PDB file of N, CA and C in Angstrom:
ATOM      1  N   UNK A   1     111.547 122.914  95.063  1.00  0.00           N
ATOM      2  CA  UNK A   1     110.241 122.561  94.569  1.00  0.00           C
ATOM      3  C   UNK A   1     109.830 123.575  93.504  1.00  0.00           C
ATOM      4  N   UNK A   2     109.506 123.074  92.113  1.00  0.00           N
ATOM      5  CA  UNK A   2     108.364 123.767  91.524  1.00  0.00           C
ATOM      6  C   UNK A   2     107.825 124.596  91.704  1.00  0.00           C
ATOM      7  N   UNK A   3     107.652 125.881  92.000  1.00  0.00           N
ATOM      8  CA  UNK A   3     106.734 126.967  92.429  1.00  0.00           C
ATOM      9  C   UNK A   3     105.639 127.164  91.245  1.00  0.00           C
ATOM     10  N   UNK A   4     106.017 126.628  90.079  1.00  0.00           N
ATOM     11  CA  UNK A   4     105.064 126.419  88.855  1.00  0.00           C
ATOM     12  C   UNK A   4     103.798 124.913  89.036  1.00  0.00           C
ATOM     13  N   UNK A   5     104.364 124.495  89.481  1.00  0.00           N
ATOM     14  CA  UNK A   5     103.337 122.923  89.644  1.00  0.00           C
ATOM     15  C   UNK A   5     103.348 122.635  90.977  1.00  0.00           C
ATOM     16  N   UNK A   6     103.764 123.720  91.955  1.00  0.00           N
ATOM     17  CA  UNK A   6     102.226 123.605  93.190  1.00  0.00           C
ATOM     18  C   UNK A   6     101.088 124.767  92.894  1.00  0.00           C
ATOM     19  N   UNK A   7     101.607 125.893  92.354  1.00  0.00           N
ATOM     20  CA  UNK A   7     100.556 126.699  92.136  1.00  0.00           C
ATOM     21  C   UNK A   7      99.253 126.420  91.196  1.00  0.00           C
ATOM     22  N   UNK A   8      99.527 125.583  89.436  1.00  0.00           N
ATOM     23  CA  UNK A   8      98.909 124.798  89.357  1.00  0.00           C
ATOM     24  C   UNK A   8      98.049 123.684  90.123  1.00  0.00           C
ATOM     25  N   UNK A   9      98.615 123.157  91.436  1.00  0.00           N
ATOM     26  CA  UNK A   9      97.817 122.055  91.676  1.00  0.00           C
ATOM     27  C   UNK A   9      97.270 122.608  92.899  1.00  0.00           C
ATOM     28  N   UNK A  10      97.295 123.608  92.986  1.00  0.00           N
ATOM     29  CA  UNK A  10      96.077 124.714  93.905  1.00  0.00           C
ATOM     30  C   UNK A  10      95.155 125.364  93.259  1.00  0.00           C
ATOM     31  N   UNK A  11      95.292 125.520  92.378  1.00  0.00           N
ATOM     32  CA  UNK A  11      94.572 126.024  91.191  1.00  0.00           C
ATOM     33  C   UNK A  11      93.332 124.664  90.969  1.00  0.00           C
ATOM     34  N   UNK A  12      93.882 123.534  90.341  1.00  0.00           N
ATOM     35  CA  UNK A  12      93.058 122.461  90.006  1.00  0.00           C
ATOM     36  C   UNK A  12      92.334 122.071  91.718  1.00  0.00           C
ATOM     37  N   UNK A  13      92.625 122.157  92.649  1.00  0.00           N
ATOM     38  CA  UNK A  13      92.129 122.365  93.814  1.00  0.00           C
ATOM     39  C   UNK A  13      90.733 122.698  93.930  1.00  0.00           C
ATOM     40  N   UNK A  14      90.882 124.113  93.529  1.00  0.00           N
ATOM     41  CA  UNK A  14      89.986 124.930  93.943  1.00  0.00           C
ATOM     42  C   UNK A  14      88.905 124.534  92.371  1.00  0.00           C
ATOM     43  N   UNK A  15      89.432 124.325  91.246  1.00  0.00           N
ATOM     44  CA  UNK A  15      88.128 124.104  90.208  1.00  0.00           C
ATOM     45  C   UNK A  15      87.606 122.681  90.676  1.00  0.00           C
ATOM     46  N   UNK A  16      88.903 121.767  91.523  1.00  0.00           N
ATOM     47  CA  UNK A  16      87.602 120.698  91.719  1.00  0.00           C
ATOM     48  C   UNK A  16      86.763 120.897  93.298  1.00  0.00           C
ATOM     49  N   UNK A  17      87.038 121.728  93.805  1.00  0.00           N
ATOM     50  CA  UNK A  17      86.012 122.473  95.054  1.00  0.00           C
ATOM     51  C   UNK A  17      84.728 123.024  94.568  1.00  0.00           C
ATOM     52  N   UNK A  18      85.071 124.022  93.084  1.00  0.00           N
ATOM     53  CA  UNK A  18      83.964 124.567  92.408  1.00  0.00           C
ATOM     54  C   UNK A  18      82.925 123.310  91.953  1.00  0.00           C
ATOM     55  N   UNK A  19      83.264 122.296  91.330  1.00  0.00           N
ATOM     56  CA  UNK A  19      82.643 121.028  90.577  1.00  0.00           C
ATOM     57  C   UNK A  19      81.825 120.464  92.058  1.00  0.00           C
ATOM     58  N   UNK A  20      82.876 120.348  92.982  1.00  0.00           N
ATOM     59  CA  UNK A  20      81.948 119.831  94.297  1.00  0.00           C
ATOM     60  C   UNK A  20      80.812 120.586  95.065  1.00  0.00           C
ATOM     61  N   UNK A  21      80.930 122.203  94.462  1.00  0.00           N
ATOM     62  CA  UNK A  21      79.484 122.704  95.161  1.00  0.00           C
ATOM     63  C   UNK A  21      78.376 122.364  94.184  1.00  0.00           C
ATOM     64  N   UNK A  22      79.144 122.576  93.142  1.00  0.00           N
ATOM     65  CA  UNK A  22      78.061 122.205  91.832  1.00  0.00           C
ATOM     66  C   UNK A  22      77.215 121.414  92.002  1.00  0.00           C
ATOM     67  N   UNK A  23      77.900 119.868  92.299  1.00  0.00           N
ATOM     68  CA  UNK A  23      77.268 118.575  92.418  1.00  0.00           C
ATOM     69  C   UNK A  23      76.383 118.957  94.003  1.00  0.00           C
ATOM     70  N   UNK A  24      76.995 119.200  94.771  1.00  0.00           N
ATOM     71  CA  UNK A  24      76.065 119.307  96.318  1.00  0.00           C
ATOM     72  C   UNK A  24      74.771 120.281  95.922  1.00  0.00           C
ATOM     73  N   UNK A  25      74.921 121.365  94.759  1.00  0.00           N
ATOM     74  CA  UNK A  25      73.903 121.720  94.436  1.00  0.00           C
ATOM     75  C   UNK A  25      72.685 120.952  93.499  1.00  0.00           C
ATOM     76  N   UNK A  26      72.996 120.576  92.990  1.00  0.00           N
ATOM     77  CA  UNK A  26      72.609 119.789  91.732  1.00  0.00           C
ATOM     78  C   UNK A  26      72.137 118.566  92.906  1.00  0.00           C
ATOM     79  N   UNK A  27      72.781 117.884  93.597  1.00  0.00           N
ATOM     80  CA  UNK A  27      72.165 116.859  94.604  1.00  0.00           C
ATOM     81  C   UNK A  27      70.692 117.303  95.149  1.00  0.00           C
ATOM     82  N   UNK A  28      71.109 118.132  95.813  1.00  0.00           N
ATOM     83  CA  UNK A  28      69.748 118.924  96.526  1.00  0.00           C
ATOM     84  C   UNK A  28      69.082 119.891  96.291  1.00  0.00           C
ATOM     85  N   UNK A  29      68.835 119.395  94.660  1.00  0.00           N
ATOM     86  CA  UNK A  29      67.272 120.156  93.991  1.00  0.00           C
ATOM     87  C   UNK A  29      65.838 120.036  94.269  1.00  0.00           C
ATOM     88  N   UNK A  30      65.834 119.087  94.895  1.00  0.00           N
ATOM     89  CA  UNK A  30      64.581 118.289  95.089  1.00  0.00           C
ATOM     90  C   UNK A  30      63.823 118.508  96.427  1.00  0.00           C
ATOM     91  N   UNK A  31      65.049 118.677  96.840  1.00  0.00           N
ATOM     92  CA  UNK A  31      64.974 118.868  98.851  1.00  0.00           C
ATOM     93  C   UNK A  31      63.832 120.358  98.706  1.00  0.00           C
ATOM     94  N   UNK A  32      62.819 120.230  99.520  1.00  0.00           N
ATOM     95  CA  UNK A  32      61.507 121.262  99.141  1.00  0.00           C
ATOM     96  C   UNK A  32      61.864 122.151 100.664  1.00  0.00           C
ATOM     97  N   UNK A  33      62.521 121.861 101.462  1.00  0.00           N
ATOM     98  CA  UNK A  33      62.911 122.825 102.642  1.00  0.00           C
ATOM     99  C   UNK A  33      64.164 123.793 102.464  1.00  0.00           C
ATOM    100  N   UNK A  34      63.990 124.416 101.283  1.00  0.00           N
ATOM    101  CA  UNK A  34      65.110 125.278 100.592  1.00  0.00           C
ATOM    102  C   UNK A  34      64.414 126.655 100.671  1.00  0.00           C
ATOM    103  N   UNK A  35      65.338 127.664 100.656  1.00  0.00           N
ATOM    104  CA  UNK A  35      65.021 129.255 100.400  1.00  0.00           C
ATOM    105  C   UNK A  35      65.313 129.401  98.586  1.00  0.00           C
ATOM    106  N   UNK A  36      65.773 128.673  98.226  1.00  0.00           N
ATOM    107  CA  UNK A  36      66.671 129.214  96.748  1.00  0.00           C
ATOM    108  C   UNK A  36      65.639 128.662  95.508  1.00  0.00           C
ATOM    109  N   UNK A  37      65.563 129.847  94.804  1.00  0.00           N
ATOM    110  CA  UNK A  37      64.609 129.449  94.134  1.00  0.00           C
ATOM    111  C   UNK A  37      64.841 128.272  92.881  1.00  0.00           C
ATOM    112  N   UNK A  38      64.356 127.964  91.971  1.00  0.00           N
ATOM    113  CA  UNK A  38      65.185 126.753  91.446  1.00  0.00           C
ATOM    114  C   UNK A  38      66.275 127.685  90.051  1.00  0.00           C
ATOM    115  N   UNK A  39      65.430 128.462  89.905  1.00  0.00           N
ATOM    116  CA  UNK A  39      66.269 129.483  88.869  1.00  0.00           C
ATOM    117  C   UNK A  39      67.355 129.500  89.113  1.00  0.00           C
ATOM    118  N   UNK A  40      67.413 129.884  90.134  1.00  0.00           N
ATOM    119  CA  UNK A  40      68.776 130.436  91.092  1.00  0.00           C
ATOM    120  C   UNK A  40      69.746 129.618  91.054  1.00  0.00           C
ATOM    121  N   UNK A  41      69.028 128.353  91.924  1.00  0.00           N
ATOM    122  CA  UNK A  41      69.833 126.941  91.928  1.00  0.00           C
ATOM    123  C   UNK A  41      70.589 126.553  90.927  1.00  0.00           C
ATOM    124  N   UNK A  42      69.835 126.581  89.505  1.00  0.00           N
ATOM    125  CA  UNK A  42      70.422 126.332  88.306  1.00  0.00           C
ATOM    126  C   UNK A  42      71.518 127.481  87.513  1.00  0.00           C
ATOM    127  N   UNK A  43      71.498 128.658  88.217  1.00  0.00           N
ATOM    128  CA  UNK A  43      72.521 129.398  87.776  1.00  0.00           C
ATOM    129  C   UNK A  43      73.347 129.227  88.398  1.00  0.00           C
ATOM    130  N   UNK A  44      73.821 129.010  89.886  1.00  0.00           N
ATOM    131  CA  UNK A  44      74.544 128.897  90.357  1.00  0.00           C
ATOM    132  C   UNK A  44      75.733 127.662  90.339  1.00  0.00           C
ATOM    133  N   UNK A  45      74.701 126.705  89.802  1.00  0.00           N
ATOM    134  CA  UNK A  45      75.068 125.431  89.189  1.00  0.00           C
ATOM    135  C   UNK A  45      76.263 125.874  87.837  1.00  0.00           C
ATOM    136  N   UNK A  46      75.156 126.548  86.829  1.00  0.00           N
ATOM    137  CA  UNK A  46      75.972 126.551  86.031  1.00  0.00           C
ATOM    138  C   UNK A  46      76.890 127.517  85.743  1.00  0.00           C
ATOM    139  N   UNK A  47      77.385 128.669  86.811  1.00  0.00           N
ATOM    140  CA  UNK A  47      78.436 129.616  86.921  1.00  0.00           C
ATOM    141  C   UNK A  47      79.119 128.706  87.761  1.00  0.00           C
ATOM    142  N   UNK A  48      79.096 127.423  88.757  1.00  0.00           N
ATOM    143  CA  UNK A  48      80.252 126.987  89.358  1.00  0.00           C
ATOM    144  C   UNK A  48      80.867 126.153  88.196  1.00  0.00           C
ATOM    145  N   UNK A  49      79.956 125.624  87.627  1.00  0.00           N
ATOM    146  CA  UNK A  49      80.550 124.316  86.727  1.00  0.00           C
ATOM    147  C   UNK A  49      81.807 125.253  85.574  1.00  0.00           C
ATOM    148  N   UNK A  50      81.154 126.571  84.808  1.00  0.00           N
ATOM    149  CA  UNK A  50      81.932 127.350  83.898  1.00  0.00           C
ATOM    150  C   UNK A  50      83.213 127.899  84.628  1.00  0.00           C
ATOM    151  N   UNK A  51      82.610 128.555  85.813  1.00  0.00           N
ATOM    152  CA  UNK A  51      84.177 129.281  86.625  1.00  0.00           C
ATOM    153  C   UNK A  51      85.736 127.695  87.068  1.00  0.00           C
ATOM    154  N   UNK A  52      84.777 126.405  87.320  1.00  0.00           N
ATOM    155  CA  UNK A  52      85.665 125.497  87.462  1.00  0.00           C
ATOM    156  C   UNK A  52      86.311 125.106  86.370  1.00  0.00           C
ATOM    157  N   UNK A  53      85.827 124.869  85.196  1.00  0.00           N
ATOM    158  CA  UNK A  53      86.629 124.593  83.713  1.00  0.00           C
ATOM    159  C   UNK A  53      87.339 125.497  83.262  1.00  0.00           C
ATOM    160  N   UNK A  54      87.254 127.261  83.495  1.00  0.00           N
ATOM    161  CA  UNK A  54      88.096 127.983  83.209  1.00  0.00           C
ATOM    162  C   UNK A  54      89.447 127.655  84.314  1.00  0.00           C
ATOM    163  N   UNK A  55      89.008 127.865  85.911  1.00  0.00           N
ATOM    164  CA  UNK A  55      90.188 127.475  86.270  1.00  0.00           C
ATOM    165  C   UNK A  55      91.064 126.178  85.976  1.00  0.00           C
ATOM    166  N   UNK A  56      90.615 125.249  85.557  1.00  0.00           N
ATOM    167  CA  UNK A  56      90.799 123.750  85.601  1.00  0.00           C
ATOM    168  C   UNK A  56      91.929 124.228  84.328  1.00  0.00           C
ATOM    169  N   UNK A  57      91.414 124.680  83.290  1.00  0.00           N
ATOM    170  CA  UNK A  57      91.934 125.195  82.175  1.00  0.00           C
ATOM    171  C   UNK A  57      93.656 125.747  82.340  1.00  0.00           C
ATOM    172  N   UNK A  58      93.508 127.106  83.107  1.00  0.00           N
ATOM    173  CA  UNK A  58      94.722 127.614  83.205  1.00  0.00           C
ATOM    174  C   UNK A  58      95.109 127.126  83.822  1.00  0.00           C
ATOM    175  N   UNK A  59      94.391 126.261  85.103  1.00  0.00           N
ATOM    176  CA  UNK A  59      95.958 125.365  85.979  1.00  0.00           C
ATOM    177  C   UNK A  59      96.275 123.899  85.174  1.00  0.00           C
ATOM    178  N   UNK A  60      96.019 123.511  84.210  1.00  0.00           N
ATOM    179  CA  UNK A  60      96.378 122.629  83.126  1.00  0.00           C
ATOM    180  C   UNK A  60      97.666 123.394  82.546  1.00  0.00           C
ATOM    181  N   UNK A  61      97.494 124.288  82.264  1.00  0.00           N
ATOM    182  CA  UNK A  61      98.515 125.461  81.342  1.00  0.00           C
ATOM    183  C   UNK A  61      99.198 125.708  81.868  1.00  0.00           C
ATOM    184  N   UNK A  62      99.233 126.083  83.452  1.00  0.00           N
ATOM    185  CA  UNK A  62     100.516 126.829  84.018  1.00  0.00           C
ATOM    186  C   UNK A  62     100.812 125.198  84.442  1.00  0.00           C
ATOM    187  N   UNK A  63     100.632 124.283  84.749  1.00  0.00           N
ATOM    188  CA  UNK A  63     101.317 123.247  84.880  1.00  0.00           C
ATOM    189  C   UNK A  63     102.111 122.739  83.277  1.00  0.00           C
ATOM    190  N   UNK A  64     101.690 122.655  81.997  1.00  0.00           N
ATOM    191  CA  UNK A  64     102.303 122.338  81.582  1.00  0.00           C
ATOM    192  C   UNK A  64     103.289 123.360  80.828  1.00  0.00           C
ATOM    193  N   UNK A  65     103.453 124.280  81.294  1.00  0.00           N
ATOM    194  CA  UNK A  65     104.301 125.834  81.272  1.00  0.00           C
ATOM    195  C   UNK A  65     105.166 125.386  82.419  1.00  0.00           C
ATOM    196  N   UNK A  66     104.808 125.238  83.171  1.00  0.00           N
ATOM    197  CA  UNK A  66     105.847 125.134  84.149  1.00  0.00           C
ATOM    198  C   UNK A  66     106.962 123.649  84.501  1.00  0.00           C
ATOM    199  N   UNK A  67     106.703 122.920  83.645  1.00  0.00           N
ATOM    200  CA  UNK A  67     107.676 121.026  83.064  1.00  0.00           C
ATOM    201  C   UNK A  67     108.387 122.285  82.034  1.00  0.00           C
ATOM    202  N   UNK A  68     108.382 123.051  81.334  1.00  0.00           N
ATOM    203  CA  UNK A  68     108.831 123.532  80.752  1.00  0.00           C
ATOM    204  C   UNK A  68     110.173 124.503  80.548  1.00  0.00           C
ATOM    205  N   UNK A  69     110.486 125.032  82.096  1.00  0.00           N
ATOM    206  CA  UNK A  69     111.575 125.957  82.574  1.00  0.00           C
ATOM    207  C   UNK A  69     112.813 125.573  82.473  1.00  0.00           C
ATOM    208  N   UNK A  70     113.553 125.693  81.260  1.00  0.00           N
ATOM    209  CA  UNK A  70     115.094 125.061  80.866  1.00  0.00           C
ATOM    210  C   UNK A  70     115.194 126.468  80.668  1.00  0.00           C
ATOM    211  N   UNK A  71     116.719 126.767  81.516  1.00  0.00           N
ATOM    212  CA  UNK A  71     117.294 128.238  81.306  1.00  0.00           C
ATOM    213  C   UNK A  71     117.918 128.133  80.205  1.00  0.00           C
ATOM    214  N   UNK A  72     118.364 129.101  79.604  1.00  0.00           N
ATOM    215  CA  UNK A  72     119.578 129.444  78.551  1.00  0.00           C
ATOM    216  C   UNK A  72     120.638 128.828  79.445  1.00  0.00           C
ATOM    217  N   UNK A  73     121.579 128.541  78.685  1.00  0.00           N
ATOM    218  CA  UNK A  73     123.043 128.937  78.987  1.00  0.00           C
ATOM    219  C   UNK A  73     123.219 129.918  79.171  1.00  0.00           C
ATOM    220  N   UNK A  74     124.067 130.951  79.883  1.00  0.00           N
ATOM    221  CA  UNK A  74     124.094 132.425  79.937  1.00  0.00           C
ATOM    222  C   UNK A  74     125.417 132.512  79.072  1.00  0.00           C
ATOM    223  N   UNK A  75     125.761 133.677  78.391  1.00  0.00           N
ATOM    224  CA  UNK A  75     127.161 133.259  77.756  1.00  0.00           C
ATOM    225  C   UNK A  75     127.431 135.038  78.622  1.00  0.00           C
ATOM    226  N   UNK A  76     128.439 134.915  78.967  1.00  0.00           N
ATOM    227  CA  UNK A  76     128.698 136.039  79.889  1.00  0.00           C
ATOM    228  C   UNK A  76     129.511 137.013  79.394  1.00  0.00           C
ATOM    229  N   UNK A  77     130.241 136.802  78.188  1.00  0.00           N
ATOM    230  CA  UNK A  77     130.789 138.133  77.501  1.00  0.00           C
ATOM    231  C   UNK A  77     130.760 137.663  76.192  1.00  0.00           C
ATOM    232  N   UNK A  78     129.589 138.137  75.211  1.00  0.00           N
ATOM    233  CA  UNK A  78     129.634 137.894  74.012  1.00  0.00           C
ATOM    234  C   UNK A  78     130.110 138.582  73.249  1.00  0.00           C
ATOM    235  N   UNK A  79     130.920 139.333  73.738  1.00  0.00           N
ATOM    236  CA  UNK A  79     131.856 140.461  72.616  1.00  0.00           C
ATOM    237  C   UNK A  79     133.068 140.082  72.726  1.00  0.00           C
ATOM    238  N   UNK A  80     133.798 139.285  73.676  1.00  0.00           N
ATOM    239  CA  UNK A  80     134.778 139.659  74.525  1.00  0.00           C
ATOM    240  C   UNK A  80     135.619 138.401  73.602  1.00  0.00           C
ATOM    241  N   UNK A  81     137.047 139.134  73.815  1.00  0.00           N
ATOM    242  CA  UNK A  81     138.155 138.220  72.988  1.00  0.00           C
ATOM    243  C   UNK A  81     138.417 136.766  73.221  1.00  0.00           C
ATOM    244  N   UNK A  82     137.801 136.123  72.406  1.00  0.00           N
ATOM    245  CA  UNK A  82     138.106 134.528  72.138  1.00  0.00           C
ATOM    246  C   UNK A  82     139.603 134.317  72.143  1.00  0.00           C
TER     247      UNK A  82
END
């Protein structure tokens, strides 16, 4: 298996976990039996939504970095008498 495109798709995992507190936050703005102030609410909103697109980002990258892994040929004595 891939050790490049499961780590990617743990990666995209976790930015779409980040997007899902986002939204559960963003859902329950309204709800008036809260401690969090709305300031708050809305930063937190929008540091999950930014921290999820950065990860979303590099596990896009190391997935398509990792379709990518074709070894050399090794040539094992390149000096050596033909």
């Amino acid at each position: 298996m891939n050790q490049g495109k499961s780590r990617a798709s743990l990666m995209g995992i976790a930015a779409a976990y980040l997007l899902y507190l986002a939204y559960e936050l963003l859902k329950g703005r309204a709800d008036p039996n809260t401690t969090m102030a709305p300031i708050v609410r809305f930063g937190f909103i929008a540091l999950f939504v930014i921290a999820a697109a950065a990860i979303g980002y590099y596990a896009f990258t190391l997935w398509r970095k990792s379709g990518n892994t074709r070894e050399a040929p090794h040539k094992d004595d390149e000096d050596g008498i033909k």
